[in-house]
Short mmCIF file of C-alpha atoms in Angstrom, two decimals:
data_model
loop_
_atom_site.label_atom_id
_atom_site.label_comp_id
_atom_site.label_asym_id
_atom_site.label_seq_id
_atom_site.Cartn_x
_atom_site.Cartn_y
_atom_site.Cartn_z
CA UNK A 146 -42.11 -97.27 -9.99
CA UNK A 147 -39.58 -99.46 -8.91
CA UNK A 148 -36.42 -98.19 -6.66
CA UNK A 149 -33.21 -98.97 -8.56
CA UNK A 150 -30.61 -100.56 -6.88
CA UNK A 151 -26.79 -101.04 -6.80
CA UNK A 152 -25.19 -104.08 -6.36
CA UNK A 153 -21.74 -103.13 -4.83
CA UNK A 154 -19.97 -104.93 -7.43
CA UNK A 155 -21.62 -102.75 -10.19
CA UNK A 156 -18.53 -100.44 -12.21
CA UNK A 157 -18.45 -96.84 -9.82
CA UNK A 158 -20.05 -95.19 -12.24
CA UNK A 159 -23.41 -97.76 -12.28
CA UNK A 160 -26.05 -95.41 -11.52
CA UNK A 161 -29.56 -94.66 -13.65
CA UNK A 162 -30.65 -92.21 -15.74
CA UNK A 163 -31.48 -88.93 -13.18
CA UNK A 164 -34.30 -88.44 -15.14
CA UNK A 165 -35.20 -92.21 -13.52
CA UNK A 166 -34.96 -89.89 -9.97
CA UNK A 167 -38.66 -89.83 -8.19
CA UNK A 168 -40.39 -87.20 -8.06
CA UNK A 169 -41.71 -88.14 -4.33
CA UNK A 170 -39.18 -88.20 -2.67
CA UNK A 171 -37.93 -84.85 -4.83
CA UNK A 172 -34.64 -87.08 -6.33
CA UNK A 173 -34.69 -89.91 -5.00
CA UNK A 174 -32.74 -91.91 -7.61
CA UNK A 175 -31.24 -95.18 -5.61
CA UNK A 176 -30.25 -97.41 -2.86
CA UNK A 177 -27.42 -99.60 -2.37
CA UNK A 178 -23.52 -99.55 -3.71
CA UNK A 179 -20.90 -98.61 -1.42
CA UNK A 180 -19.37 -95.40 -0.30
CA UNK A 181 -16.11 -95.48 -2.09
CA UNK A 182 -13.89 -92.98 -3.43
CA UNK A 183 -14.34 -94.05 -7.49
CA UNK A 184 -17.71 -94.49 -6.23
CA UNK A 185 -18.46 -90.83 -4.41
CA UNK A 186 -16.72 -89.18 -7.55
CA UNK A 187 -18.73 -90.50 -9.95
CA UNK A 188 -21.84 -89.73 -8.64
CA UNK A 189 -21.11 -86.24 -7.24
CA UNK A 190 -20.47 -85.80 -11.06
CA UNK A 191 -23.43 -86.43 -12.06
CA UNK A 192 -25.51 -84.27 -9.91
CA UNK A 193 -25.62 -87.20 -7.34
CA UNK A 194 -25.13 -87.40 -3.92
CA UNK A 195 -25.16 -89.96 -0.32
CA UNK A 196 -27.75 -88.78 2.13
CA UNK A 197 -29.71 -91.40 4.80
CA UNK A 198 -30.03 -92.01 8.13
CA UNK A 199 -28.37 -95.19 10.46
CA UNK A 200 -30.23 -98.30 9.07
CA UNK A 201 -30.49 -97.21 6.34
CA UNK A 202 -29.39 -98.46 2.80
CA UNK A 203 -27.31 -96.29 0.69
CA UNK A 204 -29.53 -93.53 -1.02
CA UNK A 205 -28.50 -91.58 -3.97
CA UNK A 206 -30.16 -88.13 -5.26
CA UNK A 207 -31.05 -85.66 -7.54
CA UNK A 208 -33.37 -83.36 -6.64
CA UNK A 209 -35.22 -81.22 -8.96
CA UNK A 210 -35.04 -78.23 -8.72
CA UNK A 211 -31.15 -78.41 -7.26
CA UNK A 212 -30.52 -75.93 -5.05
CA UNK A 213 -26.99 -73.65 -6.45
CA UNK A 214 -24.67 -70.54 -4.97
CA UNK A 215 -22.71 -68.52 -7.29
CA UNK A 216 -19.61 -66.98 -5.77
CA UNK A 217 -20.88 -63.47 -6.61
CA UNK A 218 -24.01 -63.63 -5.89
CA UNK A 219 -23.33 -64.67 -2.10
CA UNK A 220 -24.95 -62.10 -0.07
CA UNK A 221 -23.24 -61.12 2.56
CA UNK A 222 -25.44 -58.87 5.53
CA UNK A 223 -24.11 -55.13 6.92
CA UNK A 224 -23.37 -56.63 10.01
CA UNK A 225 -21.48 -60.15 7.92
CA UNK A 226 -19.68 -57.34 6.63
CA UNK A 227 -18.66 -55.61 10.04
CA UNK A 228 -17.43 -58.63 11.41
CA UNK A 229 -15.35 -60.11 8.06
CA UNK A 230 -14.06 -56.07 8.67
CA UNK A 231 -12.92 -56.68 12.11
CA UNK A 232 -11.29 -59.84 11.51
CA UNK A 233 -12.32 -61.73 14.24
CA UNK A 234 -12.09 -65.29 12.87
CA UNK A 235 -9.00 -66.35 10.85
CA UNK A 236 -9.58 -69.10 8.75
CA UNK A 237 -7.84 -71.74 7.67
CA UNK A 238 -8.33 -74.12 4.70
CA UNK A 239 -8.06 -78.43 5.73
CA UNK A 240 -6.74 -77.91 8.82
CA UNK A 241 -9.18 -79.18 11.05
CA UNK A 242 -10.74 -81.40 7.97
CA UNK A 243 -12.23 -83.88 10.65
CA UNK A 244 -12.97 -81.39 13.63
CA UNK A 245 -15.40 -80.37 11.28
CA UNK A 246 -16.93 -83.34 10.05
CA UNK A 247 -17.21 -84.38 13.53
CA UNK A 248 -19.09 -80.97 14.75
CA UNK A 249 -21.09 -81.22 11.94
CA UNK A 250 -22.09 -84.92 12.75
CA UNK A 251 -23.79 -83.81 15.96
CA UNK A 252 -27.61 -82.98 16.39
CA UNK A 253 -28.49 -79.57 15.56
CA UNK A 254 -31.21 -77.78 18.26
CA UNK A 255 -34.67 -79.52 17.71
CA UNK A 256 -32.91 -82.85 15.96
CA UNK A 257 -33.05 -85.85 17.96
CA UNK A 258 -30.26 -87.66 15.40
CA UNK A 259 -27.91 -86.83 12.20
CA UNK A 260 -27.79 -88.26 8.60
CA UNK A 261 -23.44 -88.53 9.67
CA UNK A 262 -23.11 -91.75 10.39
CA UNK A 263 -20.08 -92.53 11.17
CA UNK A 264 -20.01 -94.80 7.55
CA UNK A 265 -20.16 -91.56 6.10
CA UNK A 266 -18.41 -90.18 7.88
CA UNK A 267 -14.72 -91.96 7.08
CA UNK A 268 -16.13 -91.86 3.64
CA UNK A 269 -15.93 -88.50 3.58
CA UNK A 270 -12.67 -88.12 5.39
CA UNK A 271 -10.96 -90.65 2.75
CA UNK A 272 -11.62 -88.27 0.42
CA UNK A 273 -10.14 -85.38 2.57
CA UNK A 274 -6.40 -88.05 2.59
CA UNK A 275 -6.57 -87.99 -1.47
CA UNK A 276 -7.35 -84.51 -1.93
CA UNK A 277 -11.28 -84.94 -3.13
CA UNK A 278 -12.48 -83.01 0.14
CA UNK A 279 -12.00 -79.74 1.73
CA UNK A 280 -13.03 -78.32 5.05
CA UNK A 281 -13.10 -74.35 5.88
CA UNK A 282 -12.49 -73.41 9.54
CA UNK A 283 -13.45 -70.51 11.50
CA UNK A 284 -11.09 -69.46 14.37
CA UNK A 285 -11.94 -67.74 17.85
CA UNK A 286 -8.42 -67.25 20.13
CA UNK A 287 -7.58 -70.84 18.90
CA UNK A 288 -10.93 -72.36 18.81
CA UNK A 289 -13.16 -73.62 16.32
CA UNK A 290 -16.38 -71.93 15.89
CA UNK A 291 -17.44 -72.51 12.72
CA UNK A 292 -16.71 -74.05 9.47
CA UNK A 293 -18.30 -76.59 6.23
CA UNK A 294 -16.48 -78.88 4.09
CA UNK A 295 -17.71 -80.69 0.79
CA UNK A 296 -16.21 -81.57 -2.21
CA UNK A 297 -14.33 -80.77 -4.73
CA UNK A 298 -13.82 -81.71 -8.44
CA UNK A 299 -12.69 -78.70 -10.76
CA UNK A 300 -13.90 -75.70 -11.15
CA UNK A 301 -17.42 -76.52 -8.31
CA UNK A 302 -17.18 -77.13 -4.46
CA UNK A 303 -20.30 -79.56 -3.38
CA UNK A 304 -21.23 -78.72 -0.18
CA UNK A 305 -22.07 -80.38 2.54
CA UNK A 306 -22.22 -79.52 5.66
CA UNK A 307 -21.37 -76.12 7.85
CA UNK A 308 -21.92 -76.43 12.01
CA UNK A 309 -21.53 -73.00 13.25
CA UNK A 310 -20.67 -72.23 16.82
CA UNK A 311 -20.34 -68.63 17.20
CA UNK A 312 -22.39 -65.90 15.21
CA UNK A 313 -21.77 -66.01 11.64
CA UNK A 314 -18.61 -68.53 12.02
CA UNK A 315 -20.13 -70.66 9.34
CA UNK A 316 -20.66 -67.72 7.46
CA UNK A 317 -17.78 -65.91 7.41
CA UNK A 318 -15.57 -69.26 6.03
CA UNK A 319 -18.63 -69.15 3.19
CA UNK A 320 -16.83 -66.20 2.41
CA UNK A 321 -14.20 -67.22 2.52
CA UNK A 322 -15.23 -69.84 0.08
CA UNK A 323 -16.18 -68.30 -2.33
CA UNK A 324 -12.89 -66.23 -2.68
CA UNK A 325 -11.45 -69.61 -3.66
CA UNK A 326 -11.48 -69.30 -8.04
CA UNK A 327 -15.15 -71.99 -7.91
CA UNK A 328 -17.37 -71.03 -10.19
CA UNK A 329 -20.36 -73.29 -8.77
CA UNK A 330 -21.54 -73.90 -4.97
CA UNK A 331 -23.86 -76.68 -4.86
CA UNK A 332 -26.26 -76.40 -1.96
CA UNK A 333 -28.37 -79.38 -2.34
CA UNK A 334 -31.26 -78.82 -1.36
CA UNK A 335 -33.52 -75.67 -0.22
CA UNK A 336 -32.91 -73.94 2.83
CA UNK A 337 -34.18 -70.58 3.82
CA UNK A 338 -30.82 -69.66 5.40
CA UNK A 339 -29.31 -70.31 1.93
CA UNK A 340 -31.62 -68.74 0.24
CA UNK A 341 -30.90 -65.42 2.56
CA UNK A 342 -26.95 -65.42 1.48
CA UNK A 343 -27.63 -65.15 -2.42
CA UNK A 344 -28.38 -69.64 -3.33
CA UNK A 345 -31.18 -70.26 -5.42
CA UNK A 346 -33.00 -73.02 -7.14
CA UNK A 347 -32.20 -73.97 -10.66
CA UNK A 348 -33.08 -77.38 -12.44
CA UNK A 349 -31.50 -80.19 -12.94
CA UNK A 350 -30.63 -80.36 -16.54
CA UNK A 351 -29.98 -76.65 -16.40
CA UNK A 352 -27.24 -78.37 -12.78
CA UNK A 353 -26.30 -81.07 -14.70
CA UNK A 354 -25.51 -78.87 -17.91
CA UNK A 355 -22.74 -76.44 -15.84
CA UNK A 356 -21.46 -79.75 -13.77
CA UNK A 357 -19.95 -80.53 -17.29
CA UNK A 358 -18.64 -77.83 -17.83
CA UNK A 359 -17.44 -76.72 -14.60
CA UNK A 360 -16.00 -80.49 -13.54
CA UNK A 361 -13.85 -80.95 -16.33
CA UNK A 362 -12.42 -77.28 -15.82
CA UNK A 363 -8.81 -77.55 -14.38
#
């Protein structure tokens, strides 16, 4: 099957049905388009997100199943409970979005590159400036120790990336995110780290049904 190509001149919501997404690689739906605020918001509302590397066209994905975290199902280990009780980190919201996304863009141990290209970073900074993207920061003694960022629409938080410079820092940020009243946190793609924190796979059809209601919620 030929991959659907989106012309940047097409309307922001010009995505094919997610039922057209490939099985292998799982969820690849379309290529092209742009990373305008309008197109990104239209994509997220449909359960679609961009993910590509430098030198590639913009690739759009909607995997099946989808990894999701319900805030009341967050697993807090005993060691994390101790960290929270001790108040090791000071947590803020939207205090350092640029620093968080820059930290998330740094290659991880065992990786030789990053999917967070400068184009992607600029796009999410624009979303943040218009009130559609949020960062959560964990600080220790005035130093940014960890955090995460994502897109928020209604009562859904679409998690994009997280980082830690100290043990438990990003987990503490996630705990505080889960206390913000979201119905659902989209974790996108399965990972053992997120599964240990309570995230679970959900059939794409069920995910989209929940998304419709939660994105419209005030």
